[in-house]
Amino acid sequence: MILIKGKLRPNRDQAKIIDTLQAEINHTLNHTQPLTPNIVIDACDQLLRKVLDHHFDEVLMPLLDQLDISYEMFLQHARLFSKEGLSRKVEVELGVKEHERWSLDNQTTVERYPLGVLLHIAAGNVDGLPAYSVVEGLLAGNINLLKLPSSDQGLSIMLLGALIEIEPRLTEYIYVFDVPSRELESLKKLAAYSDAVIVWGGDAAIKAARDFCPINTKIISWGHKLSFAYCDVAVSDEGLRHLAKSICSSNQLLCSSVQGIYLDTDNPNEQLDFAKRFFTLFKEVNAKSHQAPIGMRGKNTISIYNEQLERGNKQGIFHEDGISVLTYDDEALTLSMMYRNVWVKRLPRKDIIRVLKPYKNHLQSVGVSVRRDHEEEVKNALAKAGLVRITALGETSRMIAGEAHDGDYPLRLYSRMVEIDRKNDKE
């Protein structure tokens, strides 16, 4: 199903709707009252209250169970829709009151306008993300076209449909399409209607968007990022347990999830002792957590077995109950096997910038625990290397109202500043 102007329509109507969409967009731009942030914020807050009051549990709970997503994790993301959270976001990112204009000189004013039309190409690794991406577009006043991810199972349409039901003024600002990535002609048309294409995904998704977008359509990418932990051998057991808990709760599927641990040492023996220590704590936490999907545990068991064959011994390989900690001698920042499988590598703090700087624009979050007298040096080096979120261990996936996406503020990117000569207005 697709969602067009507040109504569910069958997929077979999609091609015809896309062909006539430009006229609908032009009508909205010409005749519909512009959106203000408060309209969107109030609607989202009402929707959140309905979610918290269990109005959607009949659909939501089976879906979360099927996707192996805890209700607690869903609520973390859902609370991004709160009035307090969205108001803070608008305040931080736009910093202006609704309809405010300001003077550039004695005859020129500057006003914020939406870009116009946004095409959101959402990733499927976080349920609710497609809807939240649209909400960000709405907050900046844009018309939003959403291409559903292939893994979406109705949550996005459910949330956005409910939002329109709460606030009918959003009807002409939300269109949800179920266009497969292979349907390039449809994607080209949607991109041509858009002022910007918002891409959530890895390098392949961004490259694909560049191939089908016209030259005069902006591409704003929120690409897949890599996150990790950085600590020294003095890190506390409490800190490592907190790190293990965050790994178990996310299964390392988020851009902010820790894939591995860099240790501030060049000593292989310290690395091995640390890995053994972390694995012991990791097992304790895992035993108290909801199990990872059995299929992924089986797949990773095979991968670890292959790792043992390649190494010729079990040195530096710790695995049990579907989780693992593996030590390596290289410094490369890599994706883990995920689903509670962590690498440990040596990285003395003096080498942080040399090792990590080449991964520019792929770096996101790092959880840090080092000696207090090294903390400023380490965090400064990590920031210079390109990390955009530096937290305590286990906090890389925490959410704070008003925080940036990968070092940028989306509402600013989804807006444009228009300079208008007002000299004649005063005459």
GROMACS .gro file of C-alpha atoms in nm:
model
  427
    1MET     CA    1   0.000   0.000   0.000
    2ILE     CA    2   0.096   0.363  -0.052
    3LEU     CA    3  -0.021   0.679   0.126
    4ILE     CA    4  -0.136   0.966  -0.097
    5LYS     CA    5  -0.286   1.283   0.049
    6GLY     CA    6  -0.398   1.103   0.361
    7LYS     CA    7  -0.553   0.801   0.187
    8LEU     CA    8  -0.426   0.447   0.142
    9ARG     CA    9  -0.402   0.347  -0.222
   10PRO     CA   10  -0.300   0.017  -0.385
   11ASN     CA   11   0.049  -0.010  -0.537
   12ARG     CA   12  -0.102  -0.049  -0.884
   13ASP     CA   13  -0.202   0.320  -0.875
   14GLN     CA   14   0.153   0.431  -0.806
   15ALA     CA   15   0.280   0.493  -1.161
   16LYS     CA   16  -0.021   0.708  -1.253
   17ILE     CA   17   0.009   0.909  -0.931
   18ILE     CA   18   0.378   0.973  -0.992
   19ASP     CA   19   0.307   1.093  -1.345
   20THR     CA   20   0.062   1.357  -1.217
   21LEU     CA   21   0.249   1.448  -0.900
   22GLN     CA   22   0.411   1.766  -1.032
   23ALA     CA   23   0.070   1.930  -1.073
   24GLU     CA   24  -0.024   1.834  -0.715
   25ILE     CA   25   0.301   1.978  -0.582
   26ASN     CA   26   0.257   2.303  -0.773
   27HIS     CA   27  -0.100   2.337  -0.640
   28THR     CA   28   0.022   2.295  -0.282
   29LEU     CA   29   0.300   2.550  -0.329
   30ASN     CA   30   0.058   2.797  -0.487
   31HIS     CA   31  -0.253   2.761  -0.274
   32THR     CA   32  -0.191   2.577   0.055
   33GLN     CA   33  -0.114   2.758   0.379
   34PRO     CA   34   0.256   2.707   0.461
   35LEU     CA   35   0.342   2.477   0.750
   36THR     CA   36   0.481   2.621   1.069
   37PRO     CA   37   0.691   2.415   1.310
   38ASN     CA   38   0.426   2.437   1.582
   39ILE     CA   39   0.164   2.269   1.363
   40VAL     CA   40   0.397   1.972   1.317
   41ILE     CA   41   0.516   1.964   1.678
   42ASP     CA   42   0.164   1.959   1.822
   43ALA     CA   43   0.056   1.680   1.586
   44CYS     CA   44   0.361   1.469   1.669
   45ASP     CA   45   0.311   1.516   2.041
   46GLN     CA   46  -0.049   1.395   2.015
   47LEU     CA   47   0.068   1.095   1.813
   48LEU     CA   48   0.330   1.008   2.076
   49ARG     CA   49   0.064   1.018   2.348
   50LYS     CA   50  -0.147   0.773   2.149
   51VAL     CA   51   0.153   0.541   2.115
   52LEU     CA   52   0.229   0.561   2.487
   53ASP     CA   53  -0.139   0.493   2.563
   54HIS     CA   54  -0.106   0.167   2.364
   55HIS     CA   55  -0.346   0.267   2.084
   56PHE     CA   56  -0.125   0.094   1.827
   57ASP     CA   57  -0.016  -0.214   2.025
   58GLU     CA   58  -0.223  -0.454   1.815
   59VAL     CA   59  -0.010  -0.370   1.511
   60LEU     CA   60   0.307  -0.256   1.681
   61MET     CA   61   0.383  -0.536   1.924
   62PRO     CA   62   0.377  -0.827   1.673
   63LEU     CA   63   0.588  -0.619   1.436
   64LEU     CA   64   0.851  -0.541   1.698
   65ASP     CA   65   0.862  -0.906   1.800
   66GLN     CA   66   0.903  -1.016   1.439
   67LEU     CA   67   1.186  -0.768   1.385
   68ASP     CA   68   1.347  -0.857   1.721
   69ILE     CA   69   1.324  -0.499   1.846
   70SER     CA   70   1.254  -0.441   2.212
   71TYR     CA   71   0.966  -0.219   2.313
   72GLU     CA   72   1.212  -0.016   2.521
   73MET     CA   73   1.425   0.057   2.216
   74PHE     CA   74   1.117   0.153   2.016
   75LEU     CA   75   1.014   0.395   2.291
   76GLN     CA   76   1.358   0.556   2.283
   77HIS     CA   77   1.302   0.644   1.919
   78ALA     CA   78   0.932   0.727   1.963
   79ARG     CA   79   1.012   0.990   2.225
   80LEU     CA   80   1.190   1.189   1.956
   81PHE     CA   81   0.834   1.289   1.854
   82SER     CA   82   0.758   1.461   2.187
   83LYS     CA   83   0.670   1.830   2.204
   84GLU     CA   84   0.965   1.898   2.430
   85GLY     CA   85   1.208   1.713   2.206
   86LEU     CA   86   1.093   1.863   1.877
   87SER     CA   87   1.068   2.216   2.021
   88ARG     CA   88   1.425   2.186   2.143
   89LYS     CA   89   1.530   2.056   1.802
   90VAL     CA   90   1.376   2.354   1.621
   91GLU     CA   91   1.526   2.597   1.872
   92VAL     CA   92   1.877   2.454   1.835
   93GLU     CA   93   1.874   2.402   1.458
   94LEU     CA   94   1.684   2.705   1.333
   95GLY     CA   95   1.718   2.945   1.622
   96VAL     CA   96   1.439   3.170   1.493
   97LYS     CA   97   1.075   3.224   1.578
   98GLU     CA   98   0.806   3.132   1.330
   99HIS     CA   99   0.766   3.386   1.049
  100GLU     CA  100   1.060   3.586   1.183
  101ARG     CA  101   1.261   3.789   0.939
  102TRP     CA  102   1.573   3.982   1.023
  103SER     CA  103   1.756   4.271   0.863
  104LEU     CA  104   2.075   4.227   0.667
  105ASP     CA  105   2.112   4.602   0.616
  106ASN     CA  106   1.874   4.898   0.617
  107GLN     CA  107   1.682   4.776   0.314
  108THR     CA  108   1.735   4.398   0.289
  109THR     CA  109   1.574   4.130   0.503
  110VAL     CA  110   1.655   3.762   0.531
  111GLU     CA  111   1.378   3.502   0.563
  112ARG     CA  112   1.391   3.128   0.605
  113TYR     CA  113   1.203   2.924   0.347
  114PRO     CA  114   1.180   2.548   0.305
  115LEU     CA  115   1.379   2.397   0.021
  116GLY     CA  116   1.041   2.297  -0.122
  117VAL     CA  117   1.016   1.924  -0.195
  118LEU     CA  118   1.222   1.647  -0.032
  119LEU     CA  119   1.249   1.287  -0.150
  120HIS     CA  120   1.344   1.064   0.144
  121ILE     CA  121   1.517   0.736   0.058
  122ALA     CA  122   1.517   0.568   0.395
  123ALA     CA  123   1.725   0.280   0.528
  124GLY     CA  124   1.551  -0.009   0.698
  125ASN     CA  125   1.790  -0.069   0.989
  126VAL     CA  126   1.588   0.146   1.234
  127ASP     CA  127   1.211   0.107   1.242
  128GLY     CA  128   1.044   0.446   1.269
  129LEU     CA  129   1.338   0.620   1.099
  130PRO     CA  130   1.151   0.674   0.767
  131ALA     CA  131   0.866   0.847   0.953
  132TYR     CA  132   1.108   1.054   1.159
  133SER     CA  133   1.292   1.163   0.844
  134VAL     CA  134   0.962   1.290   0.705
  135VAL     CA  135   0.889   1.472   1.032
  136GLU     CA  136   1.220   1.656   1.000
  137GLY     CA  137   1.119   1.762   0.650
  138LEU     CA  138   0.782   1.880   0.780
  139LEU     CA  139   0.943   2.082   1.060
  140ALA     CA  140   1.129   2.282   0.796
  141GLY     CA  141   0.802   2.328   0.601
  142ASN     CA  142   0.871   2.096   0.307
  143ILE     CA  143   0.652   1.870   0.096
  144ASN     CA  144   0.782   1.518   0.161
  145LEU     CA  145   0.797   1.219  -0.073
  146LEU     CA  146   0.901   0.900   0.106
  147LYS     CA  147   1.039   0.592  -0.070
  148LEU     CA  148   0.980   0.307   0.171
  149PRO     CA  149   1.273   0.075   0.245
  150SER     CA  150   1.221  -0.281   0.124
  151SER     CA  151   1.216  -0.407   0.485
  152ASP     CA  152   0.939  -0.172   0.596
  153GLN     CA  153   0.638  -0.370   0.714
  154GLY     CA  154   0.377  -0.099   0.749
  155LEU     CA  155   0.502   0.096   1.050
  156SER     CA  156   0.590   0.408   0.851
  157ILE     CA  157   0.252   0.431   0.679
  158MET     CA  158   0.075   0.360   1.008
  159LEU     CA  159   0.257   0.642   1.188
  160LEU     CA  160   0.231   0.897   0.906
  161GLY     CA  161  -0.133   0.811   0.839
  162ALA     CA  162  -0.211   0.862   1.206
  163LEU     CA  163  -0.024   1.194   1.200
  164ILE     CA  164  -0.239   1.318   0.910
  165GLU     CA  165  -0.555   1.202   1.089
  166ILE     CA  166  -0.453   1.410   1.390
  167GLU     CA  167  -0.360   1.714   1.181
  168PRO     CA  168  -0.534   1.729   0.838
  169ARG     CA  169  -0.322   2.030   0.739
  170LEU     CA  170  -0.038   1.781   0.679
  171THR     CA  171  -0.236   1.601   0.407
  172GLU     CA  172  -0.072   1.772   0.111
  173TYR     CA  173   0.276   1.755   0.263
  174ILE     CA  174   0.317   1.376   0.289
  175TYR     CA  175   0.334   1.118   0.009
  176VAL     CA  176   0.454   0.761   0.074
  177PHE     CA  177   0.556   0.541  -0.219
  178ASP     CA  178   0.658   0.176  -0.238
  179VAL     CA  179   0.901   0.205  -0.528
  180PRO     CA  180   1.159  -0.075  -0.559
  181SER     CA  181   1.514   0.049  -0.610
  182ARG     CA  182   1.524  -0.122  -0.949
  183GLU     CA  183   1.243   0.103  -1.082
  184LEU     CA  184   1.481   0.374  -1.193
  185GLU     CA  185   1.234   0.561  -1.413
  186SER     CA  186   0.998   0.620  -1.120
  187LEU     CA  187   1.288   0.724  -0.897
  188LYS     CA  188   1.414   0.965  -1.164
  189LYS     CA  189   1.072   1.128  -1.183
  190LEU     CA  190   1.046   1.165  -0.806
  191ALA     CA  191   1.398   1.307  -0.789
  192ALA     CA  192   1.318   1.552  -1.069
  193TYR     CA  193   1.020   1.683  -0.870
  194SER     CA  194   1.240   1.731  -0.563
  195ASP     CA  195   1.466   2.011  -0.450
  196ALA     CA  196   1.673   1.762  -0.253
  197VAL     CA  197   1.702   1.386  -0.212
  198ILE     CA  198   1.765   1.270   0.145
  199VAL     CA  199   1.959   0.942   0.136
  200TRP     CA  200   1.990   0.720   0.441
  201GLY     CA  201   2.233   0.442   0.359
  202GLY     CA  202   2.585   0.340   0.271
  203ASP     CA  203   2.815   0.441  -0.011
  204ALA     CA  204   2.628   0.223  -0.263
  205ALA     CA  205   2.296   0.396  -0.185
  206ILE     CA  206   2.453   0.740  -0.214
  207LYS     CA  207   2.622   0.652  -0.543
  208ALA     CA  208   2.293   0.515  -0.680
  209ALA     CA  209   2.117   0.840  -0.590
  210ARG     CA  210   2.383   1.042  -0.768
  211ASP     CA  211   2.326   0.831  -1.077
  212PHE     CA  212   1.949   0.888  -1.101
  213CYS     CA  213   1.926   1.245  -0.964
  214PRO     CA  214   1.925   1.538  -1.207
  215ILE     CA  215   2.216   1.777  -1.174
  216ASN     CA  216   1.995   2.050  -1.023
  217THR     CA  217   1.864   1.830  -0.739
  218LYS     CA  218   2.066   1.849  -0.418
  219ILE     CA  219   2.171   1.523  -0.248
  220ILE     CA  220   2.183   1.526   0.131
  221SER     CA  221   2.327   1.202   0.261
  222TRP     CA  222   2.310   1.043   0.602
  223GLY     CA  223   2.539   0.756   0.515
  224HIS     CA  224   2.613   0.443   0.713
  225LYS     CA  225   2.875   0.526   0.974
  226LEU     CA  226   3.110   0.328   1.194
  227SER     CA  227   3.129   0.362   1.571
  228PHE     CA  228   3.358   0.202   1.827
  229ALA     CA  229   3.487   0.220   2.183
  230TYR     CA  230   3.825   0.350   2.296
  231CYS     CA  231   3.963   0.265   2.638
  232ASP     CA  232   4.274   0.172   2.831
  233VAL     CA  233   4.343  -0.130   3.047
  234ALA     CA  234   4.239   0.059   3.362
  235VAL     CA  235   3.874   0.077   3.248
  236SER     CA  236   3.633  -0.039   3.519
  237ASP     CA  237   3.423  -0.354   3.507
  238GLU     CA  238   3.117  -0.132   3.547
  239GLY     CA  239   3.207   0.062   3.234
  240LEU     CA  240   3.264  -0.257   3.035
  241ARG     CA  241   2.931  -0.403   3.152
  242HIS     CA  242   2.757  -0.086   3.036
  243LEU     CA  243   2.930  -0.120   2.700
  244ALA     CA  244   2.826  -0.486   2.672
  245LYS     CA  245   2.465  -0.396   2.754
  246SER     CA  246   2.452  -0.139   2.472
  247ILE     CA  247   2.598  -0.394   2.229
  248CYS     CA  248   2.335  -0.651   2.327
  249SER     CA  249   2.044  -0.406   2.311
  250SER     CA  250   2.125  -0.282   1.959
  251ASN     CA  251   2.281  -0.601   1.818
  252GLN     CA  252   2.530  -0.356   1.661
  253LEU     CA  253   2.281  -0.266   1.387
  254LEU     CA  254   2.282   0.112   1.434
  255CYS     CA  255   2.537   0.355   1.296
  256SER     CA  256   2.601   0.450   1.658
  257SER     CA  257   2.655   0.088   1.770
  258VAL     CA  258   3.002  -0.012   1.884
  259GLN     CA  259   3.160  -0.252   1.635
  260GLY     CA  260   3.487  -0.299   1.819
  261ILE     CA  261   3.721  -0.170   2.087
  262TYR     CA  262   4.047   0.012   2.036
  263LEU     CA  263   4.281  -0.028   2.332
  264ASP     CA  264   4.535   0.238   2.428
  265THR     CA  265   4.833   0.004   2.421
  266ASP     CA  266   5.093  -0.141   2.188
  267ASN     CA  267   5.135  -0.452   2.406
  268PRO     CA  268   4.978  -0.772   2.261
  269ASN     CA  269   4.967  -0.937   2.604
  270GLU     CA  270   4.767  -0.648   2.749
  271GLN     CA  271   4.536  -0.672   2.448
  272LEU     CA  272   4.480  -1.044   2.503
  273ASP     CA  273   4.421  -1.005   2.878
  274PHE     CA  274   4.175  -0.723   2.813
  275ALA     CA  275   3.981  -0.927   2.553
  276LYS     CA  276   3.954  -1.220   2.795
  277ARG     CA  277   3.834  -0.988   3.071
  278PHE     CA  278   3.575  -0.816   2.851
  279PHE     CA  279   3.447  -1.150   2.721
  280THR     CA  280   3.380  -1.269   3.077
  281LEU     CA  281   3.171  -0.960   3.150
  282PHE     CA  282   3.010  -0.976   2.803
  283LYS     CA  283   2.886  -1.330   2.875
  284GLU     CA  284   2.729  -1.217   3.203
  285VAL     CA  285   2.539  -0.937   3.034
  286ASN     CA  286   2.438  -1.150   2.736
  287ALA     CA  287   2.292  -1.416   2.964
  288LYS     CA  288   2.054  -1.156   3.109
  289SER     CA  289   1.957  -1.011   2.768
  290HIS     CA  290   1.703  -1.110   2.507
  291GLN     CA  291   1.881  -1.352   2.273
  292ALA     CA  292   2.003  -1.245   1.931
  293PRO     CA  293   1.821  -1.409   1.634
  294ILE     CA  294   1.912  -1.776   1.606
  295GLY     CA  295   1.989  -1.747   1.235
  296MET     CA  296   2.248  -1.477   1.293
  297ARG     CA  297   2.401  -1.671   1.583
  298GLY     CA  298   2.441  -1.973   1.356
  299LYS     CA  299   2.592  -1.767   1.076
  300ASN     CA  300   2.844  -1.608   1.311
  301THR     CA  301   2.938  -1.946   1.459
  302ILE     CA  302   3.042  -2.055   1.110
  303SER     CA  303   3.236  -1.731   1.058
  304ILE     CA  304   3.423  -1.778   1.385
  305TYR     CA  305   3.503  -2.139   1.295
  306ASN     CA  306   3.651  -2.016   0.966
  307GLU     CA  307   3.850  -1.758   1.161
  308GLN     CA  308   3.996  -2.036   1.376
  309LEU     CA  309   4.092  -2.237   1.068
  310GLU     CA  310   4.264  -1.937   0.910
  311ARG     CA  311   4.460  -1.861   1.226
  312GLY     CA  312   4.548  -2.223   1.290
  313ASN     CA  313   4.478  -2.182   1.663
  314LYS     CA  314   4.232  -2.028   1.906
  315GLN     CA  315   4.467  -1.758   2.031
  316GLY     CA  316   4.274  -1.433   2.068
  317ILE     CA  317   3.935  -1.591   1.989
  318PHE     CA  318   3.678  -1.601   2.268
  319HIS     CA  319   3.331  -1.726   2.181
  320GLU     CA  320   3.036  -1.890   2.353
  321ASP     CA  321   2.654  -1.876   2.343
  322GLY     CA  322   2.651  -1.691   2.010
  323ILE     CA  323   2.876  -1.403   2.115
  324SER     CA  324   3.247  -1.346   2.054
  325VAL     CA  325   3.544  -1.122   2.121
  326LEU     CA  326   3.825  -1.149   1.867
  327THR     CA  327   4.167  -0.984   1.884
  328TYR     CA  328   4.353  -0.863   1.574
  329ASP     CA  329   4.699  -0.722   1.509
  330ASP     CA  330   4.591  -0.470   1.244
  331GLU     CA  331   4.457  -0.121   1.316
  332ALA     CA  332   4.181  -0.108   1.052
  333LEU     CA  333   3.841   0.029   1.152
  334THR     CA  334   3.603  -0.236   1.023
  335LEU     CA  335   3.244  -0.349   1.055
  336SER     CA  336   3.212  -0.640   1.296
  337MET     CA  337   3.015  -0.959   1.229
  338MET     CA  338   2.748  -0.778   1.433
  339TYR     CA  339   2.488  -0.945   1.654
  340ARG     CA  340   2.717  -0.932   1.961
  341ASN     CA  341   3.053  -1.002   1.805
  342VAL     CA  342   3.327  -0.755   1.890
  343TRP     CA  343   3.683  -0.704   1.773
  344VAL     CA  344   3.966  -0.571   1.993
  345LYS     CA  345   4.265  -0.391   1.837
  346ARG     CA  346   4.565  -0.199   1.968
  347LEU     CA  347   4.575   0.176   1.907
  348PRO     CA  348   4.810   0.389   2.119
  349ARG     CA  349   4.663   0.737   2.166
  350LYS     CA  350   4.954   0.900   1.983
  351ASP     CA  351   4.840   0.718   1.667
  352ILE     CA  352   4.468   0.801   1.680
  353ILE     CA  353   4.471   1.069   1.411
  354ARG     CA  354   4.705   0.877   1.179
  355VAL     CA  355   4.490   0.564   1.193
  356LEU     CA  356   4.140   0.713   1.194
  357LYS     CA  357   4.166   1.024   0.975
  358PRO     CA  358   4.159   0.822   0.648
  359TYR     CA  359   3.805   0.707   0.744
  360LYS     CA  360   3.675   1.064   0.708
  361ASN     CA  361   3.296   1.094   0.669
  362HIS     CA  362   3.250   0.734   0.780
  363LEU     CA  363   3.315   0.805   1.148
  364GLN     CA  364   3.032   0.870   1.391
  365SER     CA  365   3.039   0.780   1.760
  366VAL     CA  366   3.299   0.667   2.010
  367GLY     CA  367   3.256   0.565   2.372
  368VAL     CA  368   3.563   0.658   2.576
  369SER     CA  369   3.709   0.548   2.909
  370VAL     CA  370   4.072   0.641   2.976
  371ARG     CA  371   4.276   0.775   3.266
  372ARG     CA  372   4.163   1.122   3.366
  373ASP     CA  373   4.501   1.276   3.284
  374HIS     CA  374   4.477   1.135   2.929
  375GLU     CA  375   4.111   1.216   2.871
  376GLU     CA  376   4.146   1.560   2.713
  377GLU     CA  377   4.429   1.445   2.485
  378VAL     CA  378   4.230   1.141   2.367
  379LYS     CA  379   3.901   1.322   2.310
  380ASN     CA  380   4.073   1.606   2.127
  381ALA     CA  381   4.252   1.359   1.897
  382LEU     CA  382   3.928   1.170   1.828
  383ALA     CA  383   3.747   1.493   1.740
  384LYS     CA  384   4.028   1.601   1.507
  385ALA     CA  385   4.024   1.258   1.343
  386GLY     CA  386   3.658   1.309   1.247
  387LEU     CA  387   3.438   1.161   1.520
  388VAL     CA  388   3.120   1.363   1.573
  389ARG     CA  389   2.990   1.210   1.897
  390ILE     CA  390   3.219   1.134   2.192
  391THR     CA  391   3.045   0.975   2.491
  392ALA     CA  392   3.103   0.756   2.793
  393LEU     CA  393   3.124   0.381   2.734
  394GLY     CA  394   2.785   0.235   2.645
  395GLU     CA  395   2.631   0.574   2.562
  396THR     CA  396   2.705   0.601   2.190
  397SER     CA  397   2.340   0.528   2.099
  398ARG     CA  398   2.192   0.764   2.355
  399MET     CA  399   1.948   1.025   2.225
  400ILE     CA  400   1.937   1.390   2.330
  401ALA     CA  401   1.682   1.640   2.201
  402GLY     CA  402   1.853   1.885   1.968
  403GLU     CA  403   2.152   1.665   1.887
  404ALA     CA  404   2.299   1.671   1.537
  405HIS     CA  405   2.287   1.401   1.269
  406ASP     CA  406   2.643   1.296   1.197
  407GLY     CA  407   2.773   1.644   1.280
  408ASP     CA  408   2.511   1.841   1.084
  409TYR     CA  409   2.173   1.995   1.164
  410PRO     CA  410   1.915   1.860   0.916
  411LEU     CA  411   1.658   2.139   0.955
  412ARG     CA  412   1.921   2.388   0.838
  413LEU     CA  413   2.004   2.170   0.539
  414TYR     CA  414   1.633   2.139   0.457
  415SER     CA  415   1.594   2.518   0.454
  416ARG     CA  416   1.723   2.807   0.248
  417MET     CA  417   1.777   3.168   0.342
  418VAL     CA  418   1.620   3.418   0.105
  419GLU     CA  419   1.738   3.778   0.090
  420ILE     CA  420   1.458   4.018  -0.005
  421ASP     CA  421   1.498   4.384  -0.092
  422ARG     CA  422   1.234   4.567   0.112
  423LYS     CA  423   1.323   4.922   0.009
  424ASN     CA  424   1.005   4.975  -0.191
  425ASP     CA  425   0.793   4.820   0.086
  426LYS     CA  426   0.870   5.122   0.303
  427GLU     CA  427   0.778   5.379   0.041
   0.00000   0.00000   0.00000
